[in-house]
PDB file of C-alpha atoms in Angstrom:
ATOM      1  CA  MET A 585     146.640 100.764 203.602  1.00 53.00           C
ATOM      2  CA  ALA A 586     146.131 100.529 207.251  1.00 56.00           C
ATOM      3  CA  PHE A 587     143.164  98.789 208.756  1.00 58.00           C
ATOM      4  CA  LYS A 588     142.054  98.620 212.291  1.00 56.00           C
ATOM      5  CA  THR A 589     140.694  95.526 213.826  1.00 57.00           C
ATOM      6  CA  GLN A 590     138.257  95.552 216.687  1.00 58.00           C
ATOM      7  CA  ASP A 591     140.266  93.253 218.909  1.00 58.00           C
ATOM      8  CA  ASP A 592     143.662  94.948 218.743  1.00 54.00           C
ATOM      9  CA  GLY A 593     142.779  98.469 219.446  1.00 58.00           C
ATOM     10  CA  ASP A 594     145.260 100.810 217.724  1.00 64.00           C
ATOM     11  CA  ASP A 595     147.505  98.167 216.086  1.00 69.00           C
ATOM     12  CA  VAL A 596     148.050  98.596 212.338  1.00 73.00           C
ATOM     13  CA  MET A 597     147.701  95.544 210.002  1.00 71.00           C
ATOM     14  CA  GLY A 598     150.959  95.077 208.075  1.00 76.00           C
ATOM     15  CA  GLU A 599     149.891  92.502 205.488  1.00 80.00           C
ATOM     16  CA  ILE A 600     149.567  93.277 201.779  1.00 81.00           C
ATOM     17  CA  ASN A 601     146.473  92.120 199.928  1.00 85.00           C
ATOM     18  CA  VAL A 602     147.812  90.078 196.977  1.00 86.00           C
ATOM     19  CA  THR A 603     144.481  89.351 195.282  1.00 89.00           C
ATOM     20  CA  PRO A 604     144.409  92.494 193.078  1.00 89.00           C
ATOM     21  CA  LEU A 605     147.995  91.812 191.962  1.00 90.00           C
ATOM     22  CA  VAL A 606     147.118  88.260 190.963  1.00 92.00           C
ATOM     23  CA  ASP A 607     144.029  89.499 189.089  1.00 93.00           C
ATOM     24  CA  VAL A 608     146.092  91.997 187.078  1.00 94.00           C
ATOM     25  CA  MET A 609     148.746  89.393 186.253  1.00 94.00           C
ATOM     26  CA  LEU A 610     146.124  86.910 185.029  1.00 95.00           C
ATOM     27  CA  VAL A 611     144.549  89.553 182.798  1.00 95.00           C
ATOM     28  CA  LEU A 612     147.970  90.407 181.324  1.00 95.00           C
ATOM     29  CA  LEU A 613     148.681  86.712 180.755  1.00 95.00           C
ATOM     30  CA  VAL A 614     145.400  86.271 178.871  1.00 94.00           C
ATOM     31  CA  VAL A 615     146.139  89.362 176.752  1.00 93.00           C
ATOM     32  CA  PHE A 616     149.575  88.017 175.796  1.00 89.00           C
ATOM     33  CA  ILE A 617     148.190  84.566 175.021  1.00 90.00           C
ATOM     34  CA  VAL A 618     145.551  86.057 172.721  1.00 87.00           C
ATOM     35  CA  THR A 619     147.825  88.540 170.927  1.00 84.00           C
ATOM     36  CA  ALA A 620     150.965  86.375 170.514  1.00 81.00           C
ATOM     37  CA  PRO A 621     149.627  84.282 167.578  1.00 77.00           C
ATOM     38  CA  LEU A 622     148.560  87.445 165.792  1.00 73.00           C
ATOM     39  CA  LEU A 623     152.087  88.869 165.862  1.00 71.00           C
ATOM     40  CA  THR A 624     153.759  85.904 164.117  1.00 68.00           C
ATOM     41  CA  GLN A 625     152.531  86.784 160.635  1.00 60.00           C
ATOM     42  CA  ALA A 626     152.225  90.513 160.140  1.00 59.00           C
ATOM     43  CA  VAL A 627     151.855  90.437 156.331  1.00 68.00           C
ATOM     44  CA  HIS A 628     148.926  88.478 154.958  1.00 69.00           C
ATOM     45  CA  VAL A 629     149.568  87.096 151.491  1.00 72.00           C
ATOM     46  CA  ASN A 630     147.274  85.052 149.275  1.00 74.00           C
ATOM     47  CA  LEU A 631     149.527  82.463 147.661  1.00 72.00           C
ATOM     48  CA  PRO A 632     148.809  81.336 144.106  1.00 78.00           C
ATOM     49  CA  LYS A 633     147.749  77.773 143.446  1.00 84.00           C
ATOM     50  CA  THR A 634     150.094  75.648 141.323  1.00 82.00           C
ATOM     51  CA  ALA A 635     150.423  72.034 140.321  1.00 84.00           C
ATOM     52  CA  GLU A 636     152.224  69.753 142.735  1.00 83.00           C
ATOM     53  CA  THR A 637     155.848  69.005 141.978  1.00 81.00           C
ATOM     54  CA  ALA A 638     158.133  66.303 143.264  1.00 81.00           C
ATOM     55  CA  PRO A 639     160.880  67.369 145.658  1.00 76.00           C
ATOM     56  CA  PRO A 640     164.416  67.318 144.245  1.00 74.00           C
ATOM     57  CA  GLU A 641     166.337  64.087 144.675  1.00 76.00           C
ATOM     58  CA  GLU A 642     168.569  63.919 147.697  1.00 76.00           C
ATOM     59  CA  LYS A 643     171.888  62.539 146.521  1.00 78.00           C
ATOM     60  CA  GLU A 644     174.013  60.784 149.066  1.00 83.00           C
ATOM     61  CA  ALA A 645     177.502  62.113 149.482  1.00 84.00           C
ATOM     62  CA  VAL A 646     180.505  59.948 148.674  1.00 89.00           C
ATOM     63  CA  TYR A 647     182.591  59.129 151.734  1.00 92.00           C
ATOM     64  CA  VAL A 648     186.353  59.457 151.463  1.00 92.00           C
ATOM     65  CA  SER A 649     188.131  57.968 154.465  1.00 92.00           C
ATOM     66  CA  VAL A 650     191.758  57.930 155.555  1.00 92.00           C
ATOM     67  CA  ASP A 651     192.553  55.424 158.308  1.00 91.00           C
ATOM     68  CA  ALA A 652     195.338  55.596 160.897  1.00 90.00           C
ATOM     69  CA  LYS A 653     197.754  53.731 158.606  1.00 90.00           C
ATOM     70  CA  GLY A 654     197.263  56.250 155.776  1.00 89.00           C
ATOM     71  CA  LYS A 655     195.122  53.988 153.572  1.00 91.00           C
ATOM     72  CA  VAL A 656     192.537  55.836 151.463  1.00 93.00           C
ATOM     73  CA  PHE A 657     189.007  54.519 150.982  1.00 93.00           C
ATOM     74  CA  ILE A 658     186.132  55.646 148.769  1.00 92.00           C
ATOM     75  CA  ASP A 659     182.841  54.316 150.126  1.00 89.00           C
ATOM     76  CA  LYS A 660     184.568  51.460 152.015  1.00 87.00           C
ATOM     77  CA  ALA A 661     186.614  50.402 148.954  1.00 90.00           C
ATOM     78  CA  GLU A 662     190.362  50.812 149.406  1.00 92.00           C
ATOM     79  CA  ILE A 663     192.105  52.733 146.653  1.00 92.00           C
ATOM     80  CA  ALA A 664     195.747  53.641 146.166  1.00 91.00           C
ATOM     81  CA  LEU A 665     196.624  57.281 146.723  1.00 89.00           C
ATOM     82  CA  GLU A 666     198.199  57.414 143.245  1.00 91.00           C
ATOM     83  CA  SER A 667     194.923  56.424 141.533  1.00 92.00           C
ATOM     84  CA  PHE A 668     192.689  58.415 143.888  1.00 92.00           C
ATOM     85  CA  GLU A 669     192.518  61.555 141.727  1.00 92.00           C
ATOM     86  CA  LYS A 670     191.772  59.496 138.597  1.00 94.00           C
ATOM     87  CA  GLU A 671     188.862  57.795 140.405  1.00 93.00           C
ATOM     88  CA  LEU A 672     187.507  61.173 141.509  1.00 92.00           C
ATOM     89  CA  LEU A 673     187.662  62.489 137.932  1.00 93.00           C
ATOM     90  CA  THR A 674     185.720  59.431 136.750  1.00 93.00           C
ATOM     91  CA  ARG A 675     183.066  59.948 139.416  1.00 91.00           C
ATOM     92  CA  LYS A 676     182.839  63.682 138.662  1.00 92.00           C
ATOM     93  CA  ALA A 677     182.317  62.913 134.947  1.00 92.00           C
ATOM     94  CA  ALA A 678     179.416  60.633 135.899  1.00 90.00           C
ATOM     95  CA  ASP A 679     177.930  63.167 138.367  1.00 88.00           C
ATOM     96  CA  PRO A 680     179.065  66.825 138.042  1.00 88.00           C
ATOM     97  CA  GLU A 681     177.304  67.742 141.316  1.00 88.00           C
ATOM     98  CA  ILE A 682     179.144  65.140 143.388  1.00 91.00           C
ATOM     99  CA  ALA A 683     179.627  65.891 147.078  1.00 91.00           C
ATOM    100  CA  LEU A 684     182.318  64.373 149.276  1.00 92.00           C
ATOM    101  CA  ASN A 685     182.503  63.742 153.026  1.00 91.00           C
ATOM    102  CA  LEU A 686     186.087  63.425 154.248  1.00 92.00           C
ATOM    103  CA  ASN A 687     186.774  61.264 157.311  1.00 90.00           C
ATOM    104  CA  ALA A 688     190.362  61.263 158.500  1.00 90.00           C
ATOM    105  CA  ASP A 689     191.611  59.376 161.532  1.00 89.00           C
ATOM    106  CA  ASP A 690     193.025  61.504 164.325  1.00 87.00           C
ATOM    107  CA  ALA A 691     196.319  59.591 164.222  1.00 89.00           C
ATOM    108  CA  VAL A 692     196.938  59.918 160.470  1.00 90.00           C
ATOM    109  CA  GLN A 693     199.806  62.139 159.346  1.00 90.00           C
ATOM    110  CA  TYR A 694     198.811  65.572 158.115  1.00 89.00           C
ATOM    111  CA  GLY A 695     200.683  65.087 154.834  1.00 91.00           C
ATOM    112  CA  THR A 696     198.420  62.230 153.783  1.00 91.00           C
ATOM    113  CA  VAL A 697     195.272  64.252 154.446  1.00 91.00           C
ATOM    114  CA  ALA A 698     196.794  67.222 152.610  1.00 93.00           C
ATOM    115  CA  LYS A 699     197.500  65.016 149.563  1.00 92.00           C
ATOM    116  CA  VAL A 700     193.916  63.728 149.595  1.00 93.00           C
ATOM    117  CA  MET A 701     192.489  67.254 149.848  1.00 93.00           C
ATOM    118  CA  SER A 702     194.814  68.433 147.070  1.00 93.00           C
ATOM    119  CA  SER A 703     193.607  65.608 144.814  1.00 93.00           C
ATOM    120  CA  ILE A 704     190.002  66.554 145.561  1.00 92.00           C
ATOM    121  CA  GLU A 705     190.706  70.178 144.647  1.00 93.00           C
ATOM    122  CA  ARG A 706     192.529  69.266 141.422  1.00 92.00           C
ATOM    123  CA  SER A 707     189.672  67.013 140.346  1.00 92.00           C
ATOM    124  CA  GLY A 708     187.337  70.028 140.423  1.00 91.00           C
ATOM    125  CA  ILE A 709     185.027  68.868 143.211  1.00 90.00           C
ATOM    126  CA  SER A 710     183.883  71.872 145.177  1.00 89.00           C
ATOM    127  CA  LYS A 711     181.418  70.254 147.604  1.00 89.00           C
ATOM    128  CA  LEU A 712     183.585  68.878 150.391  1.00 90.00           C
ATOM    129  CA  SER A 713     182.657  68.358 154.024  1.00 88.00           C
ATOM    130  CA  VAL A 714     185.307  67.478 156.576  1.00 88.00           C
ATOM    131  CA  LEU A 715     183.632  65.394 159.268  1.00 84.00           C
ATOM    132  CA  THR A 716     184.717  65.707 162.880  1.00 82.00           C
ATOM    133  CA  ILE A 717     183.377  64.845 166.310  1.00 81.00           C
ATOM    134  CA  PRO A 718     182.490  67.854 168.457  1.00 78.00           C
ATOM    135  CA  GLY A 719     184.596  68.075 171.583  1.00 70.00           C
ATOM    136  CA  LYS A 720     187.092  70.077 173.500  1.00 58.00           C
TER     137      LYS A 720
END
């Protein structure tokens, strides 16, 4: 659009009027704000009413640790590697859904950790988490 002003004579005004653009953007923003909550749940379902139930018990995992010297611990109690599998079998008999968290020192020899993991597998425990620290 070109507008003439009385003072300049034939000079053309080169500025853009931003007000209509701002008005349109505000209207679009309001439309998105109003419609966004409606899009989150497209299927409306009437849920049945039931009696309240207690949440399942959260069982703490058993921590198996191997320090830098190759010593094996179960929940801070040192145990010999030879009797480790027997202890796991006893704990699995008491709790069939037992879960283990394995902590192994970075400096420990791989063979010791492999023996511990082998004992865990032979004892029939399938829930094993190997804990590490995220890094490079």
